[in-house]
Structure formats: C-alpha cells, structure tokens
Amino acid sequence: MTILEELKHAIEEGHPGEAENLVEKALGQRIDSVRIVEEAMMPAMRAVGEDYKNEQADILRILAAARSVRKGFELIETHDRPFERRNVGTVILGTVEGDLHDVGKNLVAIMFRSAGFKVIDLGVDVSEKQFLKAVRRTPEVSIVCISSLLSTALPEMEQVVKSLRRNDPEGKYKIMVGGGAVTRQLAKQMGADAYTENCVEAAEVAKTFIV
Ligand code: B12
C-alpha cells in the first residue's frame, strides 16, 4: 500500500492518531498537500459518506473519520503557512447559518492556501451579519466562499449571497458557493459568480478571478 492509500484507509476506519502520523510522513516525503487532499482525504470522506448513505456506517464512524481529516489538515495548515506569503488574494470562507458541516469547507481552505490565497475562515453556522461584518472589515477581500451541506440551509445561503451583493455595488469581490446541497443551477439562481463540485476546482476557478 502507498502512504496515501494507508492514509485513506486510516481516515475511513476513523483513526485520527494514525491519520496524523501518516500525513506527517507524507509531508516529510515531500508529497504535495494538494495530492494528500485529492488522493486520500477527499476519496476517504466520499467513501464514508457513501457507506453512511447505504447504512454501512454509523454516526460514530463518520465523526471519527471527520476527526481524522481534521487532525491531518491541522498539520497541513502549519506546513503550508509559507504559501500565504505569496498572497495571491484574500478569501473569506464559512459554512452558512444552521449548518455545522465543516469537512468540505476545511478542504476548500487547504486548497486555497496551497494556491497562495490568504484565507479568513469564519467557521460553521455563520450568519448573514457575520459574513457582512467580515467583508467590511477586510477591504482587500477578493472572494467570499459559502458552503452548505443541508438543503434546509439553502434559503439562508441565498439570503447571504443577495446581501453580499447589495453590500458591493462596485463588484470588488466574487461570490462562490458549494457543498453537497448546492448545484450549478441553484448557484446561478442565487446569483453567485461560481459553483464548483470540489475543492480542487474551486481553487482553480478562484485563480481565474484574480487579474
Ligand atoms: C460527516 C457528516 C455529518 C457530520 C459532520 C461532521 C463535520 N465536522 O462536518 C455530522 C454527524 C455532525 C452530521 C450531522 C448532520 N447531518 Co450530515 N452528513 C455527513 C456526511 C456523511 C458527509 C459530509 C462530508 O463531510 N463530506 C465530505 C466532504 C469532503 O464533502 P463536501 O462537504 O461536499 O465538500 C466538498 C465539495 O462539496 C466542495 N465544497 C464544500 N464546500 C464548498 C464551498 C465552496 C464555496 C465551494 C466552491 C466548494 C465547496 O469541496 C469539498 C471537497 O471537494 C453527509 C453525507 C454525504 N454523502 O455527503 C451527511 C449529510 C450532509 N448530513 C445530512 C444531515 C441531514 C445531517 C443532520 C441534520 C443529521 C442527520 N439526520 O444526519 C445533522 C445536521 C447538523 C447541522 N446542523 O449541520 C444530510 C443532508 C441532506 C440534505 N441534502 O439536506 C447528508 C447529505 C446525509 C444524508 N444523505 O441524509 N453530518
């Protein structure tokens, strides 16, 4: 088994300590953080999500898997900090109010940081007010990213998009939306500038917004 296969397995089985060691080992071997996310973390969470859907995994296993990813990306974040010095642009990111899912959002943050963006992560359950406060406090912001995994949180997401737009008549920042509950069509209806299905594409599209 390659180290990334071992990591994927450790996440799927929900072993945070092991996942942390393997990420450390992978970084030590100079394996790029984008590959760690793309080839181990994303497929592992996808597999656990599928198992959950087919009732082959319970909430405890999902939480253990999510904790394993978190442990891993805490390490990646410390490792990738020098990237921020490139400062391609500033991104504000958060999961919308009512929604506590953060695994996907955190992977988005990693991808953006690896691409040289400064990321201000507002966390989960972020209200419209908090998004607005963050953009007002950050005049250099180039992109606002909103994540939602719950269909029930979509009206709130739309509200945040509309209110961010009203706040920015000159179009200084772009708005990107994503997460399992969002589709390209919904994103368009909400008036977002972009939607992508995964975090790797998200960082690629974001780069096209920076001139
Ligand atoms: C893990 C999980 C949990 C964990 C969350 C742990 C955590 N810290 O995040 C726990 C157990 C706490 C949980 C709770 C709940 N969950 Co839950 N959960 C999941 C599960 C299994 C996996 C989600 C995940 O981490 N996916 C992996 C990541 C990597 O994928 P992702 O988030 O989609 O992100 C990727 C892309 O979407 C994209 N992306 C993400 N954000 C953004 C943002 C932007 C701007 C862009 C461009 C891209 C982007 O990049 C990421 C990487 O490529 C899904 C099932 C599934 N198959 O998705 C259900 C699921 C999301 N949960 C669901 C539900 C209903 C709930 C609960 C209400 C309880 C319940 N009945 O299960 C609560 C809600 C709590 C709350 N208020 O938020 C439903 C949602 C249904 C719906 N459409 O509304 C799902 C789909 C399960 C299901 N089939 O019923 N959950």
CSV table of C-alpha atoms and ligand atoms in Angstrom, one decimal:
chain,number,residue,atom,x,y,z
A,1,MET,CA,0.0,0.0,0.0
A,2,THR,CA,1.3,3.5,-0.8
A,3,ILE,CA,1.3,6.0,2.0
A,4,LEU,CA,-1.7,7.8,0.6
A,5,GLU,CA,-3.6,4.6,0.4
A,6,GLU,CA,-2.7,3.9,4.0
A,7,LEU,CA,-3.9,7.4,4.9
A,8,LYS,CA,-7.2,6.9,3.1
A,9,HIS,CA,-7.7,3.7,5.0
A,10,ALA,CA,-6.9,5.3,8.3
A,11,ILE,CA,-9.5,8.0,7.7
A,12,GLU,CA,-12.1,5.6,6.6
A,13,GLU,CA,-11.5,3.5,9.7
A,14,GLY,CA,-11.6,6.6,11.8
A,15,HIS,CA,-8.1,6.5,13.4
A,16,PRO,CA,-7.1,10.2,14.0
A,17,GLY,CA,-3.7,9.4,15.5
A,18,GLU,CA,-2.7,7.2,12.7
A,19,ALA,CA,-4.0,9.7,10.1
A,20,GLU,CA,-1.9,12.4,11.7
A,21,ASN,CA,1.2,10.3,11.7
A,22,LEU,CA,0.7,9.4,8.0
A,23,VAL,CA,0.1,13.0,7.0
A,24,GLU,CA,3.3,13.9,8.8
A,25,LYS,CA,5.1,11.1,7.0
A,26,ALA,CA,3.7,12.1,3.6
A,27,LEU,CA,4.7,15.8,4.1
A,28,GLY,CA,8.2,14.5,5.2
A,29,GLN,CA,8.4,12.7,1.9
A,30,ARG,CA,7.6,16.0,0.2
A,31,ILE,CA,4.2,14.7,-1.1
A,32,ASP,CA,2.3,17.8,-2.1
A,33,SER,CA,-0.6,18.8,0.1
A,34,VAL,CA,-2.9,19.0,-2.9
A,35,ARG,CA,-2.2,15.3,-3.6
A,36,ILE,CA,-2.8,14.4,0.0
A,37,VAL,CA,-6.2,16.1,-0.1
A,38,GLU,CA,-7.1,14.9,-3.6
A,39,GLU,CA,-5.9,11.3,-3.4
A,40,ALA,CA,-6.6,10.4,0.3
A,41,MET,CA,-8.8,12.9,2.2
A,42,MET,CA,-11.5,13.5,-0.4
A,43,PRO,CA,-11.9,9.9,-1.6
A,44,ALA,CA,-11.9,8.7,2.1
A,45,MET,CA,-14.7,11.1,3.1
A,46,ARG,CA,-16.6,10.3,-0.1
A,47,ALA,CA,-16.4,6.6,0.7
A,48,VAL,CA,-17.5,7.1,4.3
A,49,GLY,CA,-20.4,9.3,3.1
A,50,GLU,CA,-21.5,6.5,0.7
A,51,ASP,CA,-21.3,3.9,3.5
A,52,TYR,CA,-23.4,6.2,5.7
A,53,LYS,CA,-26.0,6.5,2.9
A,54,ASN,CA,-26.1,2.8,2.5
A,55,GLU,CA,-26.4,2.3,6.2
A,56,GLN,CA,-23.0,0.6,6.4
A,57,ALA,CA,-21.5,3.3,8.6
A,58,ASP,CA,-23.0,4.9,11.8
A,59,ILE,CA,-22.6,8.5,13.0
A,60,LEU,CA,-19.7,7.5,15.4
A,61,ARG,CA,-17.6,6.3,12.4
A,62,ILE,CA,-18.4,9.4,10.5
A,63,LEU,CA,-17.3,11.6,13.4
A,64,ALA,CA,-14.2,9.6,13.8
A,65,ALA,CA,-13.4,9.9,10.1
A,66,ALA,CA,-14.1,13.7,10.2
A,67,ARG,CA,-11.8,14.0,13.3
A,68,SER,CA,-9.1,12.1,11.4
A,69,VAL,CA,-9.3,14.5,8.4
A,70,ARG,CA,-9.2,17.4,10.9
A,71,LYS,CA,-6.1,16.1,12.5
A,72,GLY,CA,-4.5,15.7,9.1
A,73,PHE,CA,-5.3,19.1,7.9
A,74,GLU,CA,-4.2,20.8,11.1
A,75,LEU,CA,-0.7,19.5,10.2
A,76,ILE,CA,-1.0,20.5,6.5
A,77,GLU,CA,-2.0,24.0,7.5
A,78,THR,CA,1.1,24.5,9.7
A,79,HIS,CA,3.1,23.1,6.9
A,80,ASP,CA,1.5,25.2,4.2
A,81,ARG,CA,1.7,28.5,6.0
A,82,PRO,CA,4.7,29.8,4.0
A,83,PHE,CA,2.4,29.7,0.9
A,84,GLU,CA,0.4,32.5,2.3
A,85,ARG,CA,3.3,34.9,1.9
A,86,ARG,CA,2.6,34.7,-1.9
A,87,ASN,CA,-0.7,36.3,-1.1
A,88,VAL,CA,-2.5,35.9,-4.4
A,89,GLY,CA,-5.7,37.4,-2.9
A,90,THR,CA,-7.8,37.2,0.2
A,91,VAL,CA,-10.7,34.8,0.7
A,92,ILE,CA,-13.4,34.8,3.3
A,93,LEU,CA,-14.9,31.4,3.9
A,94,GLY,CA,-17.7,30.0,6.1
A,95,THR,CA,-20.5,27.4,6.4
A,96,VAL,CA,-23.8,29.1,6.4
A,97,GLU,CA,-26.0,29.6,9.5
A,98,GLY,CA,-27.8,26.4,10.7
A,99,ASP,CA,-25.2,24.2,9.1
A,100,LEU,CA,-22.4,22.6,11.2
A,101,HIS,CA,-20.7,20.5,8.5
A,102,ASP,CA,-17.1,21.6,8.1
A,103,VAL,CA,-15.1,18.9,6.5
A,104,GLY,CA,-15.6,20.1,2.9
A,105,LYS,CA,-15.1,23.7,3.9
A,106,ASN,CA,-11.8,22.9,5.6
A,107,LEU,CA,-10.6,21.1,2.5
A,108,VAL,CA,-11.5,24.2,0.4
A,109,ALA,CA,-9.4,26.3,2.8
A,110,ILE,CA,-6.4,24.0,2.3
A,111,MET,CA,-6.7,24.2,-1.4
A,112,PHE,CA,-6.9,28.0,-1.4
A,113,ARG,CA,-4.0,28.3,0.9
A,114,SER,CA,-1.9,25.9,-1.2
A,115,ALA,CA,-2.8,28.1,-4.2
A,116,GLY,CA,-1.3,31.1,-2.4
A,117,PHE,CA,-4.5,32.8,-1.1
A,118,LYS,CA,-4.8,34.2,2.4
A,119,VAL,CA,-7.9,32.5,3.9
A,120,ILE,CA,-10.0,34.0,6.7
A,121,ASP,CA,-12.1,31.1,7.9
A,122,LEU,CA,-15.2,32.2,9.8
A,123,GLY,CA,-16.1,28.6,10.8
A,124,VAL,CA,-19.5,27.0,10.8
A,125,ASP,CA,-23.0,28.3,11.5
A,126,VAL,CA,-22.0,31.8,10.1
A,127,SER,CA,-24.8,34.3,10.0
A,128,GLU,CA,-25.5,36.8,7.2
A,129,LYS,CA,-24.4,39.5,9.7
A,130,GLN,CA,-21.1,37.8,10.4
A,131,PHE,CA,-20.4,37.5,6.6
A,132,LEU,CA,-21.1,41.2,6.1
A,133,LYS,CA,-19.1,42.2,9.1
A,134,ALA,CA,-16.1,40.2,7.8
A,135,VAL,CA,-16.2,41.7,4.3
A,136,ARG,CA,-16.5,45.2,5.7
A,137,ARG,CA,-13.5,44.6,8.0
A,138,THR,CA,-11.5,43.2,5.1
A,139,PRO,CA,-11.4,45.8,2.3
A,140,GLU,CA,-8.8,43.7,0.4
A,141,VAL,CA,-11.2,40.7,0.1
A,142,SER,CA,-11.3,39.3,-3.4
A,143,ILE,CA,-13.6,36.2,-3.0
A,144,VAL,CA,-16.3,35.2,-0.5
A,145,CYS,CA,-16.9,31.4,-0.3
A,146,ILE,CA,-20.0,30.0,1.3
A,147,SER,CA,-20.5,26.3,2.0
A,148,SER,CA,-23.7,24.4,2.7
A,149,LEU,CA,-24.4,20.7,3.0
A,150,LEU,CA,-28.0,21.0,4.2
A,151,SER,CA,-30.9,21.7,1.8
A,152,THR,CA,-32.7,23.4,4.7
A,153,ALA,CA,-29.8,26.0,4.9
A,154,LEU,CA,-30.2,26.9,1.2
A,155,PRO,CA,-32.6,29.8,1.7
A,156,GLU,CA,-30.2,31.2,4.2
A,157,MET,CA,-27.3,30.8,1.7
A,158,GLU,CA,-29.4,32.7,-1.0
A,159,GLN,CA,-30.0,35.5,1.5
A,160,VAL,CA,-26.3,35.8,2.3
A,161,VAL,CA,-25.4,35.9,-1.5
A,162,LYS,CA,-28.1,38.7,-2.1
A,163,SER,CA,-26.9,40.7,0.9
A,164,LEU,CA,-23.2,40.4,0.0
A,165,ARG,CA,-24.2,41.7,-3.5
A,166,ARG,CA,-26.1,44.7,-2.1
A,167,ASN,CA,-23.1,45.5,0.0
A,168,ASP,CA,-20.8,45.5,-3.0
A,169,PRO,CA,-22.3,47.6,-5.9
A,170,GLU,CA,-18.9,48.1,-7.5
A,171,GLY,CA,-18.3,44.3,-7.7
A,172,LYS,CA,-15.0,44.3,-5.7
A,173,TYR,CA,-15.3,40.7,-4.7
A,174,LYS,CA,-16.7,37.5,-6.3
A,175,ILE,CA,-19.0,35.1,-4.5
A,176,MET,CA,-18.5,31.3,-4.8
A,177,VAL,CA,-20.9,28.7,-3.3
A,178,GLY,CA,-20.5,25.0,-2.9
A,179,GLY,CA,-21.1,22.0,-0.7
A,180,GLY,CA,-23.3,18.9,-1.1
A,181,ALA,CA,-26.6,20.7,-1.1
A,182,VAL,CA,-25.7,23.1,-3.9
A,183,THR,CA,-25.9,22.5,-7.6
A,184,ARG,CA,-24.7,24.7,-10.5
A,185,GLN,CA,-28.2,25.6,-11.3
A,186,LEU,CA,-29.0,26.6,-7.7
A,187,ALA,CA,-25.9,28.7,-7.6
A,188,LYS,CA,-26.9,30.5,-10.7
A,189,GLN,CA,-30.4,31.2,-9.4
A,190,MET,CA,-28.9,32.6,-6.2
A,191,GLY,CA,-26.8,35.0,-8.2
A,192,ALA,CA,-23.4,33.5,-7.2
A,193,ASP,CA,-20.4,34.1,-9.5
A,194,ALA,CA,-19.3,30.5,-9.4
A,195,TYR,CA,-20.0,27.0,-8.1
A,196,THR,CA,-17.7,24.0,-8.2
A,197,GLU,CA,-18.3,20.5,-7.3
A,198,ASN,CA,-15.0,20.0,-5.4
A,199,CYS,CA,-12.3,21.9,-3.7
A,200,VAL,CA,-9.6,21.4,-6.3
A,201,GLU,CA,-11.7,23.0,-9.0
A,202,ALA,CA,-12.7,25.7,-6.5
A,203,ALA,CA,-9.1,26.9,-6.2
A,204,GLU,CA,-8.6,26.8,-9.9
A,205,VAL,CA,-11.7,28.9,-10.7
A,206,ALA,CA,-10.7,31.3,-7.9
A,207,LYS,CA,-7.4,31.9,-9.6
A,208,THR,CA,-9.2,33.0,-12.8
A,209,PHE,CA,-10.9,35.7,-10.8
A,210,ILE,CA,-7.6,37.3,-9.9
A,211,VAL,CA,-6.2,39.6,-12.5
B,1,B12,C1,-20.0,13.9,8.0
B,1,B12,C2,-21.4,14.2,8.0
B,1,B12,C3,-22.0,14.7,9.2
B,1,B12,C4,-21.2,15.0,10.4
B,1,B12,C5,-20.5,16.4,10.2
B,1,B12,C6,-19.1,16.4,10.8
B,1,B12,C7,-18.4,17.7,10.4
B,1,B12,N1,-17.5,18.1,11.3
B,1,B12,O1,-18.5,18.2,9.3
B,1,B12,C8,-22.3,15.1,11.5
B,1,B12,C9,-22.5,13.7,12.0
B,1,B12,C10,-22.1,16.0,12.7
B,1,B12,C11,-23.5,15.4,10.6
B,1,B12,C12,-24.7,16.0,11.2
B,1,B12,C13,-25.8,16.2,10.4
B,1,B12,N2,-26.1,15.8,9.1
B,1,B12,CO1,-24.6,15.2,8.0
B,1,B12,N3,-23.5,14.3,6.8
B,1,B12,C14,-22.2,14.0,6.8
B,1,B12,C15,-21.8,13.2,5.6
B,1,B12,C16,-21.8,11.7,5.9
B,1,B12,C17,-20.5,13.6,4.9
B,1,B12,C18,-20.3,15.1,4.7
B,1,B12,C19,-18.8,15.3,4.3
B,1,B12,O2,-18.0,15.6,5.2
B,1,B12,N4,-18.5,15.1,3.1
B,1,B12,C20,-17.1,15.1,2.6
B,1,B12,C21,-16.7,16.5,2.1
B,1,B12,C22,-15.3,16.4,1.6
B,1,B12,O3,-17.6,16.8,1.0
B,1,B12,P1,-18.4,18.2,0.9
B,1,B12,O4,-18.6,18.7,2.2
B,1,B12,O5,-19.5,18.0,-0.1
B,1,B12,O6,-17.3,19.2,0.3
B,1,B12,C23,-16.7,19.0,-1.0
B,1,B12,C24,-17.4,19.8,-2.1
B,1,B12,O7,-18.8,19.9,-1.8
B,1,B12,C25,-16.7,21.1,-2.1
B,1,B12,N5,-17.2,22.3,-1.2
B,1,B12,C26,-17.6,22.3,0.0
B,1,B12,N6,-17.9,23.5,0.4
B,1,B12,C27,-17.6,24.3,-0.6
B,1,B12,C28,-17.7,25.7,-0.7
B,1,B12,C29,-17.4,26.3,-1.9
B,1,B12,C30,-17.5,27.8,-2.0
B,1,B12,C31,-17.0,25.6,-3.0
B,1,B12,C32,-16.7,26.2,-4.3
B,1,B12,C33,-16.9,24.2,-2.9
B,1,B12,C34,-17.2,23.6,-1.7
B,1,B12,O8,-15.4,20.8,-1.7
B,1,B12,C35,-15.3,19.7,-0.9
B,1,B12,C36,-14.2,18.8,-1.3
B,1,B12,O9,-14.2,18.5,-2.6
B,1,B12,C37,-23.0,13.6,4.6
B,1,B12,C38,-23.3,12.6,3.5
B,1,B12,C39,-22.6,12.8,2.2
B,1,B12,N7,-22.5,11.8,1.4
B,1,B12,O10,-22.2,13.9,1.9
B,1,B12,C40,-24.2,13.9,5.6
B,1,B12,C41,-25.3,14.9,5.2
B,1,B12,C42,-24.7,16.1,4.6
B,1,B12,N8,-25.9,15.2,6.5
B,1,B12,C43,-27.1,15.3,6.5
B,1,B12,C44,-28.0,15.6,7.6
B,1,B12,C45,-29.4,15.6,7.3
B,1,B12,C46,-27.4,15.9,8.8
B,1,B12,C47,-28.2,16.2,10.1
B,1,B12,C48,-29.4,17.1,10.0
B,1,B12,C49,-28.5,15.0,11.0
B,1,B12,C50,-28.8,13.8,10.3
B,1,B12,N9,-30.1,13.5,10.2
B,1,B12,O11,-27.9,13.0,9.8
B,1,B12,C51,-27.1,16.8,11.0
B,1,B12,C52,-27.0,18.4,10.8
B,1,B12,C53,-26.2,19.1,11.8
B,1,B12,C54,-26.1,20.5,11.4
B,1,B12,N10,-26.9,21.4,11.9
B,1,B12,O12,-25.3,20.8,10.5
B,1,B12,C55,-27.7,15.1,5.1
B,1,B12,C56,-28.1,16.4,4.4
B,1,B12,C57,-29.3,16.2,3.5
B,1,B12,C58,-29.7,17.4,2.8
B,1,B12,N11,-29.4,17.5,1.5
B,1,B12,O13,-30.1,18.4,3.4
B,1,B12,C59,-26.5,14.3,4.4
B,1,B12,C60,-26.4,14.5,2.9
B,1,B12,C61,-26.7,12.8,4.7
B,1,B12,C62,-28.0,12.2,4.1
B,1,B12,N12,-27.9,11.6,2.9
B,1,B12,O14,-29.0,12.3,4.7
B,1,B12,N13,-23.3,15.1,9.4
